[in-house]
Tab-separated table of C-alpha atoms in Angstrom:
chain	number	residue	atom	x	y	z
A	246	UNK	CA	62.249	8.192	-5.508
A	247	UNK	CA	59.958	6.854	-8.208
A	248	UNK	CA	57.812	5.153	-5.568
A	249	UNK	CA	57.414	8.409	-3.634
A	250	UNK	CA	56.472	10.221	-6.836
A	251	UNK	CA	53.913	7.488	-7.603
A	252	UNK	CA	52.268	7.921	-4.177
A	253	UNK	CA	52.167	11.681	-4.656
A	254	UNK	CA	50.555	11.218	-8.038
A	255	UNK	CA	47.925	8.862	-6.550
A	256	UNK	CA	47.113	11.407	-3.868
A	257	UNK	CA	46.734	14.135	-6.467
A	258	UNK	CA	44.496	11.972	-8.653
A	259	UNK	CA	42.331	11.037	-5.642
A	260	UNK	CA	41.971	14.680	-4.679
A	261	UNK	CA	41.115	15.678	-8.230
A	262	UNK	CA	38.499	12.995	-8.723
A	263	UNK	CA	36.799	12.990	-5.340
A	264	UNK	CA	36.560	16.661	-4.367
A	265	UNK	CA	33.083	18.101	-4.642
A	266	UNK	CA	32.241	20.061	-7.785
A	267	UNK	CA	31.635	23.772	-6.976
A	268	UNK	CA	27.980	23.877	-8.205
A	269	UNK	CA	27.139	20.843	-6.095
A	270	UNK	CA	28.914	22.268	-3.034
A	271	UNK	CA	26.886	25.477	-3.353
A	272	UNK	CA	23.681	23.449	-3.613
A	273	UNK	CA	24.565	21.393	-0.532
A	274	UNK	CA	25.338	24.544	1.449
A	275	UNK	CA	21.879	25.869	0.585
A	276	UNK	CA	20.286	22.531	1.518
A	277	UNK	CA	22.153	22.579	4.828
A	278	UNK	CA	20.964	26.132	5.557
A	279	UNK	CA	17.307	25.157	5.020
A	280	UNK	CA	17.316	22.118	7.323
A	281	UNK	CA	18.039	21.587	11.015
A	282	UNK	CA	18.719	18.570	13.183
A	283	UNK	CA	15.892	17.940	15.618
A	284	UNK	CA	16.815	17.393	19.297
A	285	UNK	CA	18.705	14.128	19.598
A	286	UNK	CA	19.668	14.050	15.915
A	287	UNK	CA	23.236	14.550	14.711
A	288	UNK	CA	22.835	13.969	10.981
A	289	UNK	CA	24.563	17.210	9.962
A	290	UNK	CA	27.456	16.771	12.379
A	291	UNK	CA	29.607	15.451	9.521
A	292	UNK	CA	28.708	18.251	7.097
A	293	UNK	CA	31.835	20.349	7.500
A	294	UNK	CA	32.346	22.352	4.309
A	295	UNK	CA	35.966	23.081	5.172
A	296	UNK	CA	36.861	19.399	4.789
A	297	UNK	CA	38.840	18.645	1.603
A	298	UNK	CA	36.586	15.730	0.564
A	299	UNK	CA	32.883	16.020	1.478
A	300	UNK	CA	32.113	13.098	-0.832
A	301	UNK	CA	33.765	10.678	1.592
A	302	UNK	CA	32.858	12.351	4.893
A	303	UNK	CA	29.322	13.784	4.578
A	304	UNK	CA	26.504	11.581	5.915
A	305	UNK	CA	23.996	10.591	3.247
A	306	UNK	CA	26.169	11.642	0.313
A	307	UNK	CA	27.382	9.583	-2.645
A	308	UNK	CA	29.388	11.109	-5.471
A	309	UNK	CA	30.601	10.177	-8.924
A	310	UNK	CA	34.316	9.948	-9.677
A	311	UNK	CA	34.112	13.526	-10.946
A	312	UNK	CA	32.809	14.879	-7.648
A	313	UNK	CA	29.176	15.220	-8.684
A	314	UNK	CA	26.480	14.224	-6.185
A	315	UNK	CA	24.702	11.088	-7.416
A	316	UNK	CA	22.704	10.153	-4.304
A	317	UNK	CA	21.471	12.275	-1.420
A	318	UNK	CA	19.807	10.807	1.683
A	319	UNK	CA	18.703	13.330	4.313
A	320	UNK	CA	17.791	12.529	7.902
A	321	UNK	CA	16.048	11.110	9.779
A	322	UNK	CA	14.716	13.627	12.326
A	323	UNK	CA	15.201	16.857	10.436
A	324	UNK	CA	13.059	19.986	10.431
A	325	UNK	CA	12.956	22.968	8.102
A	326	UNK	CA	12.188	22.878	4.394
A	327	UNK	CA	13.587	21.466	1.169
A	328	UNK	CA	15.771	23.969	-0.652
A	329	UNK	CA	15.018	24.606	-4.351
A	330	UNK	CA	18.792	24.268	-4.809
A	331	UNK	CA	18.293	20.494	-4.873
A	332	UNK	CA	17.489	21.083	-8.540
A	333	UNK	CA	21.128	22.108	-9.115
A	334	UNK	CA	22.394	18.594	-8.325
A	335	UNK	CA	22.024	17.659	-11.966
A	336	UNK	CA	23.750	14.251	-11.718
A	337	UNK	CA	21.416	13.068	-8.948
A	338	UNK	CA	19.936	9.580	-9.398
A	339	UNK	CA	18.501	9.097	-5.895
A	340	UNK	CA	16.865	11.588	-3.512
A	341	UNK	CA	15.716	10.361	-0.085
A	342	UNK	CA	14.256	12.242	2.883
A	343	UNK	CA	13.760	10.093	5.954
A	344	UNK	CA	10.963	10.698	8.531
A	345	UNK	CA	11.042	14.020	10.343
A	346	UNK	CA	9.218	17.354	10.524
A	347	UNK	CA	10.227	18.922	7.214
A	348	UNK	CA	7.530	21.304	5.954
A	349	UNK	CA	6.785	23.367	2.864
A	350	UNK	CA	6.492	22.450	-0.816
A	351	UNK	CA	8.403	20.031	-2.977
A	352	UNK	CA	11.277	21.554	-4.968
A	353	UNK	CA	9.707	23.119	-8.088
A	354	UNK	CA	12.344	22.185	-10.692
A	355	UNK	CA	12.683	18.445	-11.115
A	356	UNK	CA	13.164	18.809	-14.875
A	357	UNK	CA	16.861	19.588	-14.298
A	358	UNK	CA	17.300	16.220	-12.569
A	359	UNK	CA	16.791	14.075	-15.643
A	360	UNK	CA	18.794	11.131	-14.261
A	361	UNK	CA	16.629	10.620	-11.153
A	362	UNK	CA	15.533	7.029	-10.611
A	363	UNK	CA	14.374	7.159	-6.991
A	364	UNK	CA	12.504	9.888	-5.092
A	365	UNK	CA	11.490	8.952	-1.553
A	366	UNK	CA	10.319	11.822	0.646
A	367	UNK	CA	8.173	10.094	3.261
A	368	UNK	CA	6.665	10.765	6.692
A	369	UNK	CA	7.239	14.468	6.982
A	370	UNK	CA	4.879	17.445	6.680
A	371	UNK	CA	5.391	18.452	3.075
A	372	UNK	CA	2.521	20.449	1.581
A	373	UNK	CA	1.197	21.667	-1.744
A	374	UNK	CA	0.811	19.926	-5.121
A	375	UNK	CA	3.124	17.658	-7.067
A	376	UNK	CA	5.046	19.937	-9.461
A	377	UNK	CA	4.504	19.427	-13.172
A	378	UNK	CA	8.269	19.326	-13.671
A	379	UNK	CA	8.199	15.697	-12.473
A	380	UNK	CA	6.784	14.799	-15.889
A	381	UNK	CA	10.307	15.188	-17.343
A	382	UNK	CA	11.729	12.289	-15.308
A	383	UNK	CA	11.724	9.557	-17.939
A	384	UNK	CA	14.104	7.329	-15.924
A	385	UNK	CA	12.117	7.472	-12.683
A	386	UNK	CA	11.593	4.006	-11.190
A	387	UNK	CA	10.265	4.794	-7.683
A	388	UNK	CA	8.244	7.746	-6.399
A	389	UNK	CA	7.266	7.612	-2.719
A	390	UNK	CA	5.717	10.747	-1.215
A	391	UNK	CA	3.626	8.935	1.379
A	392	UNK	CA	2.560	10.204	4.803
A	393	UNK	CA	2.796	13.927	4.169
A	394	UNK	CA	0.186	16.665	3.699
A	395	UNK	CA	0.416	17.019	-0.073
A	396	UNK	CA	-2.764	18.052	-1.865
A	397	UNK	CA	-4.370	18.819	-5.198
A	398	UNK	CA	-5.440	16.565	-8.032
A	399	UNK	CA	-3.395	13.529	-8.988
A	400	UNK	CA	-1.380	14.733	-12.010
A	401	UNK	CA	-2.198	12.639	-15.097
A	402	UNK	CA	1.467	12.429	-16.109
A	403	UNK	CA	2.374	10.468	-12.949
A	404	UNK	CA	0.812	7.256	-14.208
A	405	UNK	CA	2.262	7.607	-17.705
A	406	UNK	CA	5.976	7.867	-16.842
A	407	UNK	CA	7.614	5.218	-19.059
A	408	UNK	CA	9.823	3.473	-16.460
A	409	UNK	CA	7.857	4.009	-13.251
A	410	UNK	CA	7.450	0.761	-11.311
A	411	UNK	CA	6.616	1.947	-7.771
A	412	UNK	CA	4.179	4.787	-7.007
A	413	UNK	CA	3.310	5.428	-3.341
A	414	UNK	CA	1.237	8.494	-2.456
A	415	UNK	CA	-0.512	7.037	0.591
A	416	UNK	CA	-1.853	9.181	3.450
A	417	UNK	CA	-1.901	12.620	1.876
A	418	UNK	CA	-4.745	14.917	0.818
A	419	UNK	CA	-4.913	14.215	-2.891
A	420	UNK	CA	-8.345	14.575	-4.465
A	421	UNK	CA	-10.153	14.073	-7.772
A	422	UNK	CA	-10.066	10.622	-9.415
A	423	UNK	CA	-7.527	7.963	-10.343
A	424	UNK	CA	-6.044	8.790	-13.727
A	425	UNK	CA	-5.544	6.230	-16.540
A	426	UNK	CA	-2.440	4.141	-15.913
A	427	UNK	CA	-0.009	3.274	-18.691
A	428	UNK	CA	3.222	3.119	-16.665
A	429	UNK	CA	4.514	-0.457	-16.143
A	430	UNK	CA	3.696	-0.307	-12.421
A	431	UNK	CA	4.356	-3.193	-10.052
A	432	UNK	CA	3.274	-1.325	-6.904
A	433	UNK	CA	0.515	1.315	-6.661
A	434	UNK	CA	-0.482	2.682	-3.248
A	435	UNK	CA	-2.964	5.588	-3.046
A	436	UNK	CA	-4.628	4.689	0.245
A	437	UNK	CA	-5.925	7.245	2.752
A	438	UNK	CA	-6.461	10.226	0.471
A	439	UNK	CA	-9.595	12.054	-0.710
A	440	UNK	CA	-9.876	10.389	-4.107
A	441	UNK	CA	-13.356	9.999	-5.586
A	442	UNK	CA	-14.987	9.129	-8.901
A	443	UNK	CA	-14.715	5.746	-10.589
A	444	UNK	CA	-11.767	3.609	-11.631
A	445	UNK	CA	-10.136	4.275	-15.007
A	446	UNK	CA	-10.897	1.639	-17.644
A	447	UNK	CA	-7.459	0.018	-17.672
A	448	UNK	CA	-4.696	-0.866	-15.245
A	449	UNK	CA	-1.323	-2.413	-16.195
A	450	UNK	CA	-1.361	-6.195	-15.906
A	451	UNK	CA	2.130	-5.904	-14.397
A	452	UNK	CA	0.603	-4.826	-11.050
A	453	UNK	CA	1.442	-7.027	-8.053
A	454	UNK	CA	0.421	-4.655	-5.236
A	455	UNK	CA	-2.632	-2.376	-5.310
A	456	UNK	CA	-4.011	-0.308	-2.420
A	457	UNK	CA	-6.794	2.251	-2.850
A	458	UNK	CA	-8.147	1.901	0.700
A	459	UNK	CA	-9.715	4.734	2.659
A	460	UNK	CA	-10.936	6.898	-0.209
A	461	UNK	CA	-14.383	7.593	-1.695
A	462	UNK	CA	-14.081	5.707	-4.977
A	463	UNK	CA	-17.353	4.332	-6.371
A	464	UNK	CA	-18.627	2.138	-9.195
A	465	UNK	CA	-17.645	-1.408	-10.066
A	466	UNK	CA	-14.173	-2.937	-10.025
A	467	UNK	CA	-14.494	-4.518	-13.472
A	468	UNK	CA	-11.368	-2.614	-14.656
A	469	UNK	CA	-9.353	-4.737	-12.211
A	470	UNK	CA	-10.498	-8.034	-13.703
A	471	UNK	CA	-7.391	-8.509	-15.923
A	472	UNK	CA	-5.044	-8.207	-12.895
A	473	UNK	CA	-4.517	-11.933	-12.425
A	474	UNK	CA	-1.023	-11.670	-10.902
A	475	UNK	CA	-1.846	-9.514	-7.876
A	476	UNK	CA	-0.404	-10.695	-4.582
A	477	UNK	CA	-1.901	-7.880	-2.485
A	478	UNK	CA	-5.093	-5.897	-3.039
A	479	UNK	CA	-6.735	-3.478	-0.596
A	480	UNK	CA	-9.886	-1.646	-1.696
A	481	UNK	CA	-11.360	-1.373	1.791
A	482	UNK	CA	-13.375	1.605	3.031
A	483	UNK	CA	-14.584	2.909	-0.324
A	484	UNK	CA	-17.951	2.902	-2.092
A	485	UNK	CA	-17.446	0.123	-4.625
A	486	UNK	CA	-20.527	-1.747	-5.816
A	487	UNK	CA	-21.471	-4.781	-7.887
A	488	UNK	CA	-19.742	-8.138	-8.143
A	489	UNK	CA	-16.248	-9.159	-7.053
A	490	UNK	CA	-14.606	-10.826	-10.105
A	491	UNK	CA	-13.254	-14.342	-9.730
A	492	UNK	CA	-9.955	-13.310	-11.340
A	493	UNK	CA	-9.031	-11.372	-8.196
A	494	UNK	CA	-9.069	-14.629	-6.215
A	495	UNK	CA	-5.976	-15.725	-8.092
A	496	UNK	CA	-3.430	-18.361	-7.193
A	497	UNK	CA	-0.968	-15.580	-6.287
A	498	UNK	CA	-3.310	-13.398	-4.188
A	499	UNK	CA	-2.224	-13.843	-0.588
A	500	UNK	CA	-3.917	-10.715	0.821
A	501	UNK	CA	-7.352	-9.406	-0.209
A	502	UNK	CA	-9.030	-6.612	1.741
A	503	UNK	CA	-12.369	-5.517	0.259
A	504	UNK	CA	-14.226	-4.817	3.497
A	505	UNK	CA	-16.540	-1.874	4.132
A	506	UNK	CA	-17.802	-1.297	0.615
A	507	UNK	CA	-21.143	-1.925	-1.095
A	508	UNK	CA	-20.360	-5.148	-2.978
A	509	UNK	CA	-23.399	-7.356	-3.589
A	510	UNK	CA	-22.044	-10.637	-4.987
A	511	UNK	CA	-18.981	-12.829	-5.535
A	512	UNK	CA	-18.095	-14.596	-8.758
A	513	UNK	CA	-16.232	-17.588	-7.322
A	514	UNK	CA	-16.509	-21.020	-8.920
A	515	UNK	CA	-15.314	-24.356	-7.598
A	516	UNK	CA	-12.149	-24.129	-9.723
A	517	UNK	CA	-10.864	-21.261	-7.596
A	518	UNK	CA	-7.698	-22.096	-5.619
A	519	UNK	CA	-6.535	-19.719	-2.898
A	520	UNK	CA	-2.817	-19.822	-2.028
A	521	UNK	CA	-1.728	-21.263	1.296
A	522	UNK	CA	-1.741	-18.734	4.116
A	523	UNK	CA	-4.021	-16.262	2.335
A	524	UNK	CA	-6.118	-13.607	4.091
A	525	UNK	CA	-9.515	-12.658	2.610
A	526	UNK	CA	-11.660	-9.935	4.179
A	527	UNK	CA	-15.018	-9.264	2.503
A	528	UNK	CA	-16.787	-8.175	5.690
A	529	UNK	CA	-19.224	-5.276	6.029
A	530	UNK	CA	-20.664	-5.397	2.526
A	531	UNK	CA	-24.067	-6.394	1.112
A	532	UNK	CA	-23.020	-9.713	-0.406
A	533	UNK	CA	-25.881	-12.182	-0.718
A	534	UNK	CA	-26.288	-15.805	-1.795
A	535	UNK	CA	-24.702	-18.941	-0.431
A	536	UNK	CA	-21.148	-19.114	0.844
A	537	UNK	CA	-18.717	-20.090	-1.963
A	538	UNK	CA	-17.077	-23.417	-0.975
A	539	UNK	CA	-13.927	-22.386	-2.839
A	540	UNK	CA	-13.098	-19.703	-0.253
A	541	UNK	CA	-12.575	-22.398	2.394
A	542	UNK	CA	-8.848	-22.574	1.670
A	543	UNK	CA	-8.075	-19.162	3.175
A	544	UNK	CA	-6.090	-19.101	6.409
A	545	UNK	CA	-8.090	-16.095	7.625
A	546	UNK	CA	-11.553	-15.553	6.175
A	547	UNK	CA	-13.786	-12.653	7.193
A	548	UNK	CA	-17.288	-12.829	5.672
A	549	UNK	CA	-19.153	-11.311	8.585
A	550	UNK	CA	-21.743	-8.522	8.330
A	551	UNK	CA	-23.122	-9.476	4.944
A	552	UNK	CA	-26.304	-11.154	3.711
A	553	UNK	CA	-25.121	-14.717	3.158
A	554	UNK	CA	-27.812	-17.380	3.363
A	555	UNK	CA	-28.167	-21.175	3.490
A	556	UNK	CA	-25.961	-23.764	5.117
A	557	UNK	CA	-22.272	-23.354	5.818
A	558	UNK	CA	-20.475	-25.644	3.324
A	559	UNK	CA	-18.775	-28.807	4.579
A	560	UNK	CA	-15.537	-27.531	3.045
A	561	UNK	CA	-15.383	-24.795	5.686
A	562	UNK	CA	-15.687	-27.348	8.487
A	563	UNK	CA	-12.963	-29.567	7.054
A	564	UNK	CA	-10.654	-26.589	6.610
A	565	UNK	CA	-11.139	-25.630	10.260
A	566	UNK	CA	-10.537	-29.133	11.585
A	567	UNK	CA	-7.391	-29.776	9.529
A	568	UNK	CA	-5.955	-26.386	10.529
A	569	UNK	CA	-5.894	-24.814	7.055
A	570	UNK	CA	-8.297	-22.105	8.208
A	571	UNK	CA	-7.319	-20.495	11.499
A	572	UNK	CA	-9.815	-17.616	11.543
A	573	UNK	CA	-13.390	-17.834	10.251
A	574	UNK	CA	-15.791	-14.983	11.003
A	575	UNK	CA	-19.351	-15.512	9.736
A	576	UNK	CA	-21.309	-13.492	12.287
A	577	UNK	CA	-24.116	-11.129	11.298
A	578	UNK	CA	-25.411	-13.007	8.273
A	579	UNK	CA	-28.525	-15.115	7.640
A	580	UNK	CA	-26.920	-18.574	7.661
A	581	UNK	CA	-29.211	-21.426	8.668
A	582	UNK	CA	-27.000	-24.381	9.597
A	583	UNK	CA	-23.486	-25.182	10.796
A	584	UNK	CA	-22.991	-28.896	10.006
A	585	UNK	CA	-20.863	-29.646	13.031
A	586	UNK	CA	-20.196	-33.182	14.207
A	587	UNK	CA	-20.435	-33.151	17.999
A	588	UNK	CA	-17.551	-35.628	18.136
A	589	UNK	CA	-15.226	-33.285	16.264
A	590	UNK	CA	-12.846	-30.881	17.928
A	591	UNK	CA	-11.429	-27.593	16.737
A	592	UNK	CA	-7.681	-26.948	17.099
A	593	UNK	CA	-6.859	-24.495	19.883
A	594	UNK	CA	-5.453	-22.078	17.326
A	595	UNK	CA	-8.795	-21.650	15.532
A	596	UNK	CA	-10.962	-18.522	15.945
A	597	UNK	CA	-14.560	-19.112	14.866
A	598	UNK	CA	-17.526	-16.746	15.178
A	599	UNK	CA	-21.056	-17.699	14.075
A	600	UNK	CA	-23.209	-15.450	16.224
A	601	UNK	CA	-26.254	-13.547	15.034
A	602	UNK	CA	-27.306	-15.875	12.234
A	603	UNK	CA	-30.546	-17.759	11.614
A	604	UNK	CA	-29.506	-20.948	13.395
A	605	UNK	CA	-29.069	-22.371	16.846
A	606	UNK	CA	-25.401	-21.962	17.721
A	607	UNK	CA	-23.419	-23.987	20.202
A	608	UNK	CA	-21.903	-21.238	22.365
A	609	UNK	CA	-18.753	-23.282	22.867
A	610	UNK	CA	-18.218	-23.618	19.113
A	611	UNK	CA	-19.607	-20.425	17.704
A	612	UNK	CA	-19.164	-17.519	20.097
A	613	UNK	CA	-16.170	-18.084	22.315
A	614	UNK	CA	-13.715	-16.436	19.910
A	615	UNK	CA	-15.970	-13.696	18.519
A	616	UNK	CA	-14.621	-10.131	18.519
A	617	UNK	CA	-15.493	-8.193	21.637
A	618	UNK	CA	-17.760	-5.805	19.707
A	619	UNK	CA	-20.077	-8.612	18.515
A	620	UNK	CA	-23.604	-8.512	19.995
A	621	UNK	CA	-24.031	-11.061	22.787
A	622	UNK	CA	-27.068	-12.662	21.107
A	623	UNK	CA	-26.238	-16.111	19.717
A	624	UNK	CA	-28.946	-16.010	17.051
A	625	UNK	CA	-30.899	-13.408	15.184
A	626	UNK	CA	-34.458	-12.862	16.347
A	627	UNK	CA	-36.662	-15.310	14.451
A	628	UNK	CA	-38.803	-12.526	13.035
A	629	UNK	CA	-35.744	-10.970	11.310
A	630	UNK	CA	-34.882	-14.271	9.670
A	631	UNK	CA	-38.472	-14.893	8.620
A	632	UNK	CA	-38.825	-11.460	7.054
A	633	UNK	CA	-35.491	-11.692	5.285
A	634	UNK	CA	-36.175	-15.094	3.733
A	635	UNK	CA	-39.759	-14.187	2.830
A	636	UNK	CA	-38.544	-10.997	1.137
A	637	UNK	CA	-35.800	-12.910	-0.713
A	638	UNK	CA	-38.239	-15.529	-2.029
A	639	UNK	CA	-40.631	-12.907	-3.342
A	640	UNK	CA	-37.997	-10.473	-4.587
């Protein structure tokens, strides 16, 4: 008898502590009404509001012991819009929307969700600005709104949130300039927007990942000089000018993409040590001077379409032969000599392109692995080389 009573008591306790709180159930009903499964999707098939315990049966739902929704993951493959009733889930710590065709604005009232740590609403068709109510989220760790159609200026409060570590706003329509950053960010991704202006004076030295690619940002990158612990940096397809600081070629930087800008020089001394397996792309700039020997340690090195002059350093040759460097693109420069020993042999895995420089190039060595879009001429016309060097010596 006592055992039966004990089981009954356990059942009652479980029901009391796992049933969904009425305000949260009302919010979920509104969320369900505003979203629809796309053809082939069955995400909402488990959302039966007549069930006694939605917390244990609803897809994408996690609750506290008191029946309050603590995490909500919606999708993938949903259409519709995000209900403002999301703001009534006041114990929410994580809000995720997986890829789909959800449209419309972000919920306006994030200030009621003070416990939120993660917001990830990616690869949908959300529009409009980022609501100012996000400034109240002092516990927010991750904000990912990438691959939507959001617009407006980047709110200054976003980069001052005290616990924000990951900020991803890539591939939207944000404009204006990058705001000063005081949040302890590890990951900042603003690529493929409409951001312009110059960089703010300071970035957090905590940054490990930085992507600003595909915008219209101008000026120098001196504000990035203190970022000595970056592992990934992508500033490609902007309007940056001036010198590339040596500090960016750090011992931790495995990926550096600075192509298609207006850089004019590299500060790279012989003490520079690139990590094994690194990729460095400085192509399509206006960088002049001799090739820095210290860049020879990169596994993939793209220095093509610049204004480099002089001989190719021996270090580059050694790195190719011993297999450290697997891709070396030097085409479309003004290089004068490739010190190749005719008895040496490149590994089959090596891709080397030397075409359209101011030197005679062995077609077997220097053109066979050039990209298909490279001009078929092995060397620059002599008159181009003569004019370039004459202008450089008198400049």
